[in-house]
PDB file of C-alpha atoms in Angstrom:
ATOM      1  CA  MET A  68     -36.675 -77.293   0.966  1.00 60.00           C
ATOM      2  CA  THR A  69     -39.683 -75.000   0.981  1.00 67.00           C
ATOM      3  CA  ILE A  70     -39.483 -71.257   0.360  1.00 67.00           C
ATOM      4  CA  LYS A  71     -40.426 -70.627   3.987  1.00 60.00           C
ATOM      5  CA  LYS A  72     -37.526 -72.718   5.255  1.00 58.00           C
ATOM      6  CA  ILE A  73     -35.142 -71.017   2.835  1.00 63.00           C
ATOM      7  CA  CYS A  74     -36.227 -67.587   4.098  1.00 54.00           C
ATOM      8  CA  LEU A  75     -35.816 -68.656   7.714  1.00 55.00           C
ATOM      9  CA  LEU A  76     -32.342 -70.012   6.948  1.00 58.00           C
ATOM     10  CA  MET A  77     -31.334 -66.757   5.245  1.00 61.00           C
ATOM     11  CA  LEU A  78     -32.582 -64.722   8.206  1.00 54.00           C
ATOM     12  CA  PHE A  79     -30.588 -66.941  10.552  1.00 56.00           C
ATOM     13  CA  ILE A  80     -27.418 -66.487   8.514  1.00 58.00           C
ATOM     14  CA  ILE A  81     -27.937 -62.709   8.373  1.00 52.00           C
ATOM     15  CA  SER A  82     -28.452 -62.609  12.149  1.00 52.00           C
ATOM     16  CA  LEU A  83     -25.082 -64.316  12.590  1.00 51.00           C
ATOM     17  CA  ILE A  84     -23.259 -62.022  10.173  1.00 48.00           C
ATOM     18  CA  MET A  85     -24.665 -58.635  11.230  1.00 45.00           C
ATOM     19  CA  PRO A  86     -23.460 -58.606  14.858  1.00 42.00           C
ATOM     20  CA  CYS A  87     -19.907 -59.287  13.702  1.00 40.00           C
ATOM     21  CA  GLY A  88     -20.069 -56.329  11.374  1.00 36.00           C
ATOM     22  CA  MET A  89     -21.433 -54.098  14.145  1.00 34.00           C
ATOM     23  CA  VAL A  90     -18.605 -55.102  16.480  1.00 32.00           C
ATOM     24  CA  GLN A  91     -16.030 -54.247  13.844  1.00 38.00           C
ATOM     25  CA  ALA A  92     -17.615 -50.845  13.340  1.00 39.00           C
ATOM     26  CA  THR A  93     -17.983 -49.986  17.018  1.00 54.00           C
ATOM     27  CA  ASP A  94     -15.083 -51.747  18.750  1.00 75.00           C
ATOM     28  CA  VAL A  95     -13.303 -48.453  19.407  1.00 81.00           C
ATOM     29  CA  GLU A  96     -13.936 -47.129  22.902  1.00 91.00           C
ATOM     30  CA  LEU A  97     -14.102 -43.438  22.164  1.00 95.00           C
ATOM     31  CA  PRO A  98     -13.570 -41.111  25.124  1.00 95.00           C
ATOM     32  CA  GLN A  99     -16.226 -38.756  26.333  1.00 95.00           C
ATOM     33  CA  PRO A 100     -15.389 -35.089  25.744  1.00 95.00           C
ATOM     34  CA  SER A 101     -14.022 -33.109  28.659  1.00 94.00           C
ATOM     35  CA  VAL A 102     -16.249 -30.833  30.698  1.00 93.00           C
ATOM     36  CA  ALA A 103     -14.830 -27.846  28.821  1.00 92.00           C
ATOM     37  CA  PHE A 104     -15.355 -29.751  25.512  1.00 95.00           C
ATOM     38  CA  TYR A 105     -12.757 -27.854  23.493  1.00 98.00           C
ATOM     39  CA  VAL A 106      -9.722 -29.569  25.044  1.00 98.00           C
ATOM     40  CA  TYR A 107      -9.300 -33.262  25.831  1.00 98.00           C
ATOM     41  CA  ASP A 108      -5.760 -34.036  26.988  1.00 98.00           C
ATOM     42  CA  GLU A 109      -5.526 -37.735  27.754  1.00 98.00           C
ATOM     43  CA  ALA A 110      -1.800 -37.734  26.932  1.00 98.00           C
ATOM     44  CA  ASN A 111      -1.198 -34.866  29.383  1.00 98.00           C
ATOM     45  CA  ILE A 112       0.960 -32.797  27.029  1.00 98.00           C
ATOM     46  CA  ILE A 113      -0.946 -29.496  27.097  1.00 98.00           C
ATOM     47  CA  GLN A 114      -0.278 -26.882  29.762  1.00 97.00           C
ATOM     48  CA  GLU A 115      -3.216 -25.611  31.769  1.00 96.00           C
ATOM     49  CA  ASP A 116      -2.827 -22.010  30.619  1.00 96.00           C
ATOM     50  CA  THR A 117      -2.919 -23.247  27.025  1.00 96.00           C
ATOM     51  CA  GLU A 118      -6.069 -25.260  27.736  1.00 97.00           C
ATOM     52  CA  ARG A 119      -7.780 -22.237  29.243  1.00 96.00           C
ATOM     53  CA  TYR A 120      -6.721 -20.090  26.282  1.00 96.00           C
ATOM     54  CA  ILE A 121      -8.088 -22.608  23.743  1.00 97.00           C
ATOM     55  CA  VAL A 122     -11.414 -22.713  25.567  1.00 97.00           C
ATOM     56  CA  GLU A 123     -11.695 -18.916  25.784  1.00 96.00           C
ATOM     57  CA  VAL A 124     -10.956 -18.363  22.100  1.00 96.00           C
ATOM     58  CA  ASN A 125     -13.396 -21.127  21.138  1.00 97.00           C
ATOM     59  CA  GLU A 126     -16.156 -19.608  23.215  1.00 96.00           C
ATOM     60  CA  ASN A 127     -15.680 -16.314  21.376  1.00 95.00           C
ATOM     61  CA  LEU A 128     -15.656 -18.111  18.021  1.00 96.00           C
ATOM     62  CA  TYR A 129     -18.751 -20.196  18.754  1.00 95.00           C
ATOM     63  CA  ARG A 130     -20.687 -17.191  19.980  1.00 94.00           C
ATOM     64  CA  GLN A 131     -20.020 -15.321  16.730  1.00 95.00           C
ATOM     65  CA  THR A 132     -20.048 -18.096  14.125  1.00 96.00           C
ATOM     66  CA  GLY A 133     -21.139 -21.422  15.612  1.00 95.00           C
ATOM     67  CA  ALA A 134     -17.776 -22.928  14.592  1.00 96.00           C
ATOM     68  CA  GLN A 135     -15.803 -25.131  16.979  1.00 97.00           C
ATOM     69  CA  VAL A 136     -12.133 -26.151  17.013  1.00 98.00           C
ATOM     70  CA  VAL A 137     -11.508 -29.061  19.375  1.00 98.00           C
ATOM     71  CA  VAL A 138      -8.021 -30.165  20.431  1.00 99.00           C
ATOM     72  CA  ALA A 139      -7.686 -33.782  21.586  1.00 98.00           C
ATOM     73  CA  THR A 140      -4.702 -35.891  22.601  1.00 98.00           C
ATOM     74  CA  VAL A 141      -5.034 -39.652  23.085  1.00 98.00           C
ATOM     75  CA  ASN A 142      -2.709 -42.365  24.330  1.00 98.00           C
ATOM     76  CA  SER A 143      -3.776 -44.897  21.698  1.00 97.00           C
ATOM     77  CA  LEU A 144      -5.621 -45.104  18.388  1.00 97.00           C
ATOM     78  CA  GLN A 145      -6.792 -48.606  19.378  1.00 95.00           C
ATOM     79  CA  ASP A 146      -5.480 -50.304  16.240  1.00 94.00           C
ATOM     80  CA  ARG A 147      -7.351 -47.904  13.974  1.00 96.00           C
ATOM     81  CA  THR A 148      -5.759 -45.737  11.352  1.00 96.00           C
ATOM     82  CA  LEU A 149      -5.337 -42.112  12.296  1.00 97.00           C
ATOM     83  CA  GLU A 150      -7.906 -41.065   9.715  1.00 96.00           C
ATOM     84  CA  GLU A 151     -10.481 -43.601  10.940  1.00 96.00           C
ATOM     85  CA  TYR A 152     -10.093 -42.660  14.580  1.00 97.00           C
ATOM     86  CA  ALA A 153     -10.233 -38.921  13.892  1.00 97.00           C
ATOM     87  CA  ASN A 154     -13.382 -39.281  11.803  1.00 96.00           C
ATOM     88  CA  LEU A 155     -15.084 -41.461  14.420  1.00 96.00           C
ATOM     89  CA  LEU A 156     -14.234 -39.021  17.200  1.00 96.00           C
ATOM     90  CA  PHE A 157     -15.296 -36.039  15.096  1.00 96.00           C
ATOM     91  CA  ARG A 158     -18.712 -37.574  14.468  1.00 95.00           C
ATOM     92  CA  ALA A 159     -19.201 -38.877  18.009  1.00 95.00           C
ATOM     93  CA  TRP A 160     -18.502 -35.473  19.535  1.00 96.00           C
ATOM     94  CA  GLN A 161     -20.652 -33.683  16.921  1.00 94.00           C
ATOM     95  CA  ILE A 162     -18.126 -30.897  16.466  1.00 96.00           C
ATOM     96  CA  GLY A 163     -19.483 -27.756  14.812  1.00 93.00           C
ATOM     97  CA  SER A 164     -22.993 -26.384  14.350  1.00 91.00           C
ATOM     98  CA  GLN A 165     -25.675 -28.738  13.097  1.00 87.00           C
ATOM     99  CA  ASP A 166     -26.747 -26.485  10.240  1.00 89.00           C
ATOM    100  CA  LYS A 167     -23.235 -25.458   9.156  1.00 89.00           C
ATOM    101  CA  ASN A 168     -21.038 -28.471  10.034  1.00 91.00           C
ATOM    102  CA  ASN A 169     -18.283 -25.964  10.731  1.00 95.00           C
ATOM    103  CA  GLY A 170     -16.195 -28.003  13.127  1.00 96.00           C
ATOM    104  CA  LEU A 171     -12.511 -28.923  13.189  1.00 98.00           C
ATOM    105  CA  LEU A 172     -10.609 -31.501  15.218  1.00 98.00           C
ATOM    106  CA  LEU A 173      -6.887 -31.269  15.945  1.00 99.00           C
ATOM    107  CA  LEU A 174      -5.993 -34.797  17.081  1.00 99.00           C
ATOM    108  CA  VAL A 175      -2.578 -35.743  18.464  1.00 99.00           C
ATOM    109  CA  ALA A 176      -1.455 -39.280  19.330  1.00 98.00           C
ATOM    110  CA  PRO A 177       2.060 -38.777  20.742  1.00 98.00           C
ATOM    111  CA  ASN A 178       2.756 -42.465  21.367  1.00 98.00           C
ATOM    112  CA  GLU A 179       2.160 -43.216  17.679  1.00 98.00           C
ATOM    113  CA  ARG A 180       3.829 -39.887  16.785  1.00 98.00           C
ATOM    114  CA  VAL A 181       1.012 -38.802  14.474  1.00 98.00           C
ATOM    115  CA  VAL A 182      -1.239 -35.749  14.198  1.00 98.00           C
ATOM    116  CA  ARG A 183      -4.429 -35.151  12.239  1.00 98.00           C
ATOM    117  CA  ILE A 184      -6.423 -32.048  11.332  1.00 98.00           C
ATOM    118  CA  GLU A 185      -9.971 -33.254  10.587  1.00 98.00           C
ATOM    119  CA  VAL A 186     -12.092 -30.591   8.887  1.00 97.00           C
ATOM    120  CA  GLY A 187     -15.885 -30.461   8.710  1.00 95.00           C
ATOM    121  CA  TYR A 188     -17.649 -29.636   5.465  1.00 92.00           C
ATOM    122  CA  GLY A 189     -18.447 -26.110   6.592  1.00 94.00           C
ATOM    123  CA  LEU A 190     -14.790 -25.163   7.162  1.00 96.00           C
ATOM    124  CA  GLU A 191     -13.269 -26.681   4.032  1.00 94.00           C
ATOM    125  CA  GLY A 192     -13.248 -23.222   2.458  1.00 94.00           C
ATOM    126  CA  ALA A 193     -11.235 -21.780   5.336  1.00 96.00           C
ATOM    127  CA  ILE A 194      -9.020 -24.851   5.856  1.00 97.00           C
ATOM    128  CA  PRO A 195      -8.666 -26.797   2.590  1.00 96.00           C
ATOM    129  CA  ASP A 196      -6.441 -29.864   2.586  1.00 97.00           C
ATOM    130  CA  ILE A 197      -3.363 -27.974   1.383  1.00 97.00           C
ATOM    131  CA  THR A 198      -3.760 -25.375   4.133  1.00 98.00           C
ATOM    132  CA  ALA A 199      -4.154 -28.070   6.785  1.00 98.00           C
ATOM    133  CA  SER A 200      -0.999 -29.729   5.470  1.00 98.00           C
ATOM    134  CA  ASN A 201       0.924 -26.450   5.558  1.00 98.00           C
ATOM    135  CA  ILE A 202      -0.178 -25.749   9.128  1.00 98.00           C
ATOM    136  CA  GLN A 203       1.200 -29.113  10.158  1.00 98.00           C
ATOM    137  CA  SER A 204       4.484 -28.822   8.289  1.00 98.00           C
ATOM    138  CA  ASP A 205       5.139 -25.179   9.191  1.00 97.00           C
ATOM    139  CA  GLU A 206       3.738 -24.816  12.704  1.00 98.00           C
ATOM    140  CA  ILE A 207       3.112 -28.148  14.399  1.00 98.00           C
ATOM    141  CA  LEU A 208       5.581 -30.804  13.269  1.00 98.00           C
ATOM    142  CA  PRO A 209       8.819 -28.785  13.676  1.00 98.00           C
ATOM    143  CA  ARG A 210       7.934 -28.160  17.325  1.00 98.00           C
ATOM    144  CA  PHE A 211       6.817 -31.753  17.898  1.00 98.00           C
ATOM    145  CA  LYS A 212      10.153 -33.018  16.569  1.00 98.00           C
ATOM    146  CA  GLU A 213      11.853 -30.984  19.296  1.00 97.00           C
ATOM    147  CA  GLY A 214       9.533 -32.415  21.936  1.00 96.00           C
ATOM    148  CA  ASN A 215       7.625 -29.153  22.326  1.00 97.00           C
ATOM    149  CA  TYR A 216       4.099 -30.550  22.140  1.00 98.00           C
ATOM    150  CA  ASN A 217       2.389 -27.694  23.946  1.00 98.00           C
ATOM    151  CA  GLU A 218       4.016 -25.077  21.726  1.00 97.00           C
ATOM    152  CA  GLY A 219       3.227 -27.040  18.562  1.00 98.00           C
ATOM    153  CA  ILE A 220      -0.425 -27.419  19.480  1.00 98.00           C
ATOM    154  CA  LEU A 221      -0.697 -23.746  20.406  1.00 97.00           C
ATOM    155  CA  ALA A 222       0.992 -22.559  17.208  1.00 97.00           C
ATOM    156  CA  GLY A 223      -1.216 -24.799  15.075  1.00 98.00           C
ATOM    157  CA  PHE A 224      -4.349 -23.752  16.928  1.00 98.00           C
ATOM    158  CA  ASN A 225      -3.568 -20.049  16.507  1.00 97.00           C
ATOM    159  CA  THR A 226      -2.978 -20.425  12.768  1.00 97.00           C
ATOM    160  CA  ILE A 227      -6.210 -22.388  12.369  1.00 98.00           C
ATOM    161  CA  MET A 228      -8.102 -19.679  14.220  1.00 97.00           C
ATOM    162  CA  GLU A 229      -6.556 -16.968  12.064  1.00 96.00           C
ATOM    163  CA  LYS A 230      -7.720 -18.756   8.900  1.00 97.00           C
ATOM    164  CA  ILE A 231     -11.227 -19.168  10.285  1.00 97.00           C
ATOM    165  CA  ALA A 232     -11.322 -15.505  11.306  1.00 96.00           C
ATOM    166  CA  VAL A 233     -10.536 -14.527   7.715  1.00 95.00           C
ATOM    167  CA  GLU A 234     -13.272 -16.847   6.403  1.00 95.00           C
ATOM    168  CA  TYR A 235     -15.888 -15.260   8.656  1.00 95.00           C
ATOM    169  CA  GLU A 236     -14.481 -11.734   8.248  1.00 94.00           C
ATOM    170  CA  LEU A 237     -13.657 -11.411  11.937  1.00 92.00           C
ATOM    171  CA  ASP A 238     -10.745  -9.519  13.419  1.00 85.00           C
ATOM    172  CA  GLN A 239      -8.374 -11.390  15.712  1.00 78.00           C
ATOM    173  CA  GLU A 240      -9.147  -9.076  18.611  1.00 79.00           C
ATOM    174  CA  SER A 241     -12.769 -10.244  18.634  1.00 77.00           C
ATOM    175  CA  LEU A 242     -11.527 -13.811  19.139  1.00 81.00           C
ATOM    176  CA  ASP A 243      -8.731 -12.775  21.534  1.00 78.00           C
ATOM    177  CA  ILE A 244      -6.089 -14.633  19.508  1.00 79.00           C
ATOM    178  CA  GLU A 245      -2.602 -14.129  20.905  1.00 70.00           C
ATOM    179  CA  LYS A 246      -0.093 -12.864  18.358  1.00 53.00           C
ATOM    180  CA  GLN A 247       2.747 -14.827  19.941  1.00 50.00           C
ATOM    181  CA  PRO A 248       2.154 -18.230  21.553  1.00 47.00           C
ATOM    182  CA  ARG A 249       2.928 -18.279  25.234  1.00 49.00           C
ATOM    183  CA  THR A 250       5.965 -20.466  26.002  1.00 48.00           C
ATOM    184  CA  ASN A 251       7.524 -22.019  29.075  1.00 47.00           C
ATOM    185  CA  ASN A 252      10.192 -19.325  29.296  1.00 47.00           C
ATOM    186  CA  GLU A 253       7.797 -16.413  29.130  1.00 45.00           C
ATOM    187  CA  SER A 254       6.558 -16.465  32.717  1.00 46.00           C
ATOM    188  CA  PHE A 255       9.568 -17.317  34.869  1.00 48.00           C
ATOM    189  CA  LEU A 256       8.578 -15.181  37.853  1.00 49.00           C
ATOM    190  CA  VAL A 257       5.100 -16.679  38.028  1.00 46.00           C
ATOM    191  CA  ARG A 258       6.393 -20.260  37.936  1.00 49.00           C
ATOM    192  CA  PHE A 259       9.162 -19.476  40.426  1.00 52.00           C
ATOM    193  CA  PHE A 260       6.853 -18.036  43.046  1.00 51.00           C
ATOM    194  CA  ASP A 261       4.224 -20.735  42.436  1.00 51.00           C
ATOM    195  CA  GLY A 262       6.725 -23.556  42.968  1.00 53.00           C
ATOM    196  CA  ALA A 263       9.626 -24.296  45.317  1.00 56.00           C
ATOM    197  CA  GLY A 264      10.483 -20.604  45.343  1.00 55.00           C
ATOM    198  CA  LYS A 265       7.797 -20.108  47.998  1.00 56.00           C
ATOM    199  CA  PHE A 266      10.098 -21.432  50.709  1.00 61.00           C
ATOM    200  CA  ILE A 267      13.010 -19.335  49.530  1.00 67.00           C
ATOM    201  CA  LEU A 268      10.723 -16.329  49.416  1.00 61.00           C
ATOM    202  CA  ILE A 269       9.649 -16.830  53.050  1.00 69.00           C
ATOM    203  CA  LEU A 270      13.270 -17.013  54.174  1.00 70.00           C
ATOM    204  CA  LEU A 271      14.222 -13.922  52.196  1.00 70.00           C
ATOM    205  CA  PHE A 272      11.173 -12.114  53.535  1.00 65.00           C
ATOM    206  CA  ILE A 273      12.226 -12.769  57.143  1.00 78.00           C
ATOM    207  CA  LEU A 274      15.793 -11.647  56.442  1.00 75.00           C
ATOM    208  CA  ASP A 275      14.567  -8.560  54.631  1.00 73.00           C
ATOM    209  CA  LEU A 276      12.332  -7.544  57.541  1.00 74.00           C
ATOM    210  CA  THR A 277      15.225  -8.010  59.936  1.00 78.00           C
ATOM    211  CA  ILE A 278      17.904  -6.221  57.926  1.00 82.00           C
ATOM    212  CA  ASN A 279      16.242  -3.893  55.401  1.00 75.00           C
ATOM    213  CA  ARG A 280      12.870  -3.209  57.053  1.00 71.00           C
ATOM    214  CA  GLY A 281      11.035  -4.906  54.169  1.00 71.00           C
ATOM    215  CA  ARG A 282      12.227  -2.730  51.290  1.00 71.00           C
ATOM    216  CA  VAL A 283      13.224  -5.677  49.058  1.00 69.00           C
ATOM    217  CA  SER A 284       9.974  -7.513  49.841  1.00 67.00           C
ATOM    218  CA  ARG A 285       7.891  -4.568  48.726  1.00 69.00           C
ATOM    219  CA  PHE A 286       9.800  -4.481  45.429  1.00 67.00           C
ATOM    220  CA  LEU A 287       9.285  -8.221  44.823  1.00 64.00           C
ATOM    221  CA  LEU A 288       5.575  -7.990  45.571  1.00 63.00           C
ATOM    222  CA  LEU A 289       5.280  -5.191  43.037  1.00 62.00           C
ATOM    223  CA  MET A 290       7.045  -7.308  40.380  1.00 58.00           C
ATOM    224  CA  ILE A 291       4.728 -10.272  41.044  1.00 53.00           C
ATOM    225  CA  PHE A 292       1.667  -8.061  40.761  1.00 53.00           C
ATOM    226  CA  ILE A 293       2.834  -6.620  37.429  1.00 54.00           C
ATOM    227  CA  ASN A 294       3.716 -10.042  35.989  1.00 48.00           C
ATOM    228  CA  ARG A 295       0.401 -11.624  36.941  1.00 43.00           C
ATOM    229  CA  GLY A 296      -1.754  -8.692  35.976  1.00 45.00           C
ATOM    230  CA  GLY A 297      -0.621  -8.724  32.349  1.00 42.00           C
ATOM    231  CA  ARG A 298      -2.016 -12.192  31.680  1.00 38.00           C
ATOM    232  CA  GLY A 299      -5.634 -11.806  32.654  1.00 38.00           C
ATOM    233  CA  GLY A 300      -5.641 -14.924  34.827  1.00 37.00           C
ATOM    234  CA  ARG A 301      -5.201 -17.585  32.130  1.00 36.00           C
ATOM    235  CA  GLY A 302      -3.133 -19.847  34.331  1.00 34.00           C
ATOM    236  CA  GLY A 303      -4.762 -22.801  36.030  1.00 34.00           C
ATOM    237  CA  GLY A 304      -7.865 -24.579  34.860  1.00 36.00           C
ATOM    238  CA  GLY A 305      -7.634 -28.335  34.662  1.00 42.00           C
ATOM    239  CA  PHE A 306      -9.634 -29.131  31.556  1.00 47.00           C
ATOM    240  CA  GLY A 307      -7.663 -31.981  30.048  1.00 42.00           C
ATOM    241  CA  GLY A 308      -8.676 -35.596  30.056  1.00 41.00           C
ATOM    242  CA  GLY A 309     -11.867 -35.150  32.044  1.00 39.00           C
ATOM    243  CA  SER A 310     -15.013 -37.069  31.340  1.00 37.00           C
ATOM    244  CA  GLY A 311     -18.654 -36.195  31.128  1.00 38.00           C
ATOM    245  CA  GLY A 312     -20.169 -32.900  30.100  1.00 39.00           C
ATOM    246  CA  GLY A 313     -19.621 -31.710  26.571  1.00 46.00           C
ATOM    247  CA  ASN A 314     -20.702 -28.738  24.528  1.00 58.00           C
ATOM    248  CA  PHE A 315     -21.919 -30.722  21.530  1.00 56.00           C
ATOM    249  CA  GLY A 316     -22.593 -28.379  18.655  1.00 53.00           C
ATOM    250  CA  GLY A 317     -24.761 -30.857  16.773  1.00 52.00           C
ATOM    251  CA  GLY A 318     -22.455 -31.036  13.773  1.00 51.00           C
ATOM    252  CA  GLY A 319     -19.922 -33.771  13.169  1.00 50.00           C
ATOM    253  CA  SER A 320     -20.257 -34.144   9.418  1.00 59.00           C
ATOM    254  CA  SER A 321     -16.852 -34.661   7.844  1.00 64.00           C
ATOM    255  CA  GLY A 322     -16.005 -36.198   4.520  1.00 61.00           C
ATOM    256  CA  GLY A 323     -12.437 -36.946   5.522  1.00 66.00           C
ATOM    257  CA  GLY A 324     -11.074 -33.533   4.607  1.00 82.00           C
ATOM    258  CA  GLY A 325      -7.926 -32.329   6.313  1.00 93.00           C
ATOM    259  CA  SER A 326      -4.392 -33.600   6.622  1.00 96.00           C
ATOM    260  CA  SER A 327      -2.337 -36.173   8.526  1.00 97.00           C
ATOM    261  CA  GLY A 328       1.289 -35.967   9.562  1.00 97.00           C
ATOM    262  CA  SER A 329       3.938 -37.768  11.580  1.00 97.00           C
ATOM    263  CA  TRP A 330       7.281 -36.992  13.195  1.00 97.00           C
TER     264      TRP A 330
END
């Protein structure tokens, strides 16, 4: 066999091998980031007011530092390890600034009952592996074990933001970080009057006009106004699980730093 034929045979063999390797490296169908970029909630476990809050704080952080903290929930890791999937998603979404690589991904896969904090090179000083592990064990996992996914994500996110604020010498007010995470029980009046309570309210309003000349109704309207006004309109939104868009920072360089946990 001549050298030319040997070379052609080797090229043929390589052409057969390479596609298989490419398929193995790219067989994960990664989701596109949501329109708001900072929250992707495929598993539908994050409340809308929490999504809006995460986006607002991130916008303040990015404007001042170029850092980005993305929260993502997925229904499946597609037969990948948690670490592999998190790293692939981190790179695909280019989280963090291109020149600083200061991105962080908080990934939750509730069906597999695992969570990962993936840290870019530029934030390893603020969130070293031990700190990421402590955030999971102290803030996230205890709440997840009780089924409180929204509260666990919010508590973990707030602690991450506090650490980053210290790293960049920012005060929490400049990022608008809430001291206490908002919970389901904190806004009863708002949820009541936004839900089935509307019909009860109409009935009570008619009775009040007939019997009390509207005195009770005026009091209730005042209470609603006070309760809503204190929150600055964070309710609503609808960021999670959307497709398209994306506020790619240009980063996405991660050496696998961070921490993984399960419950």
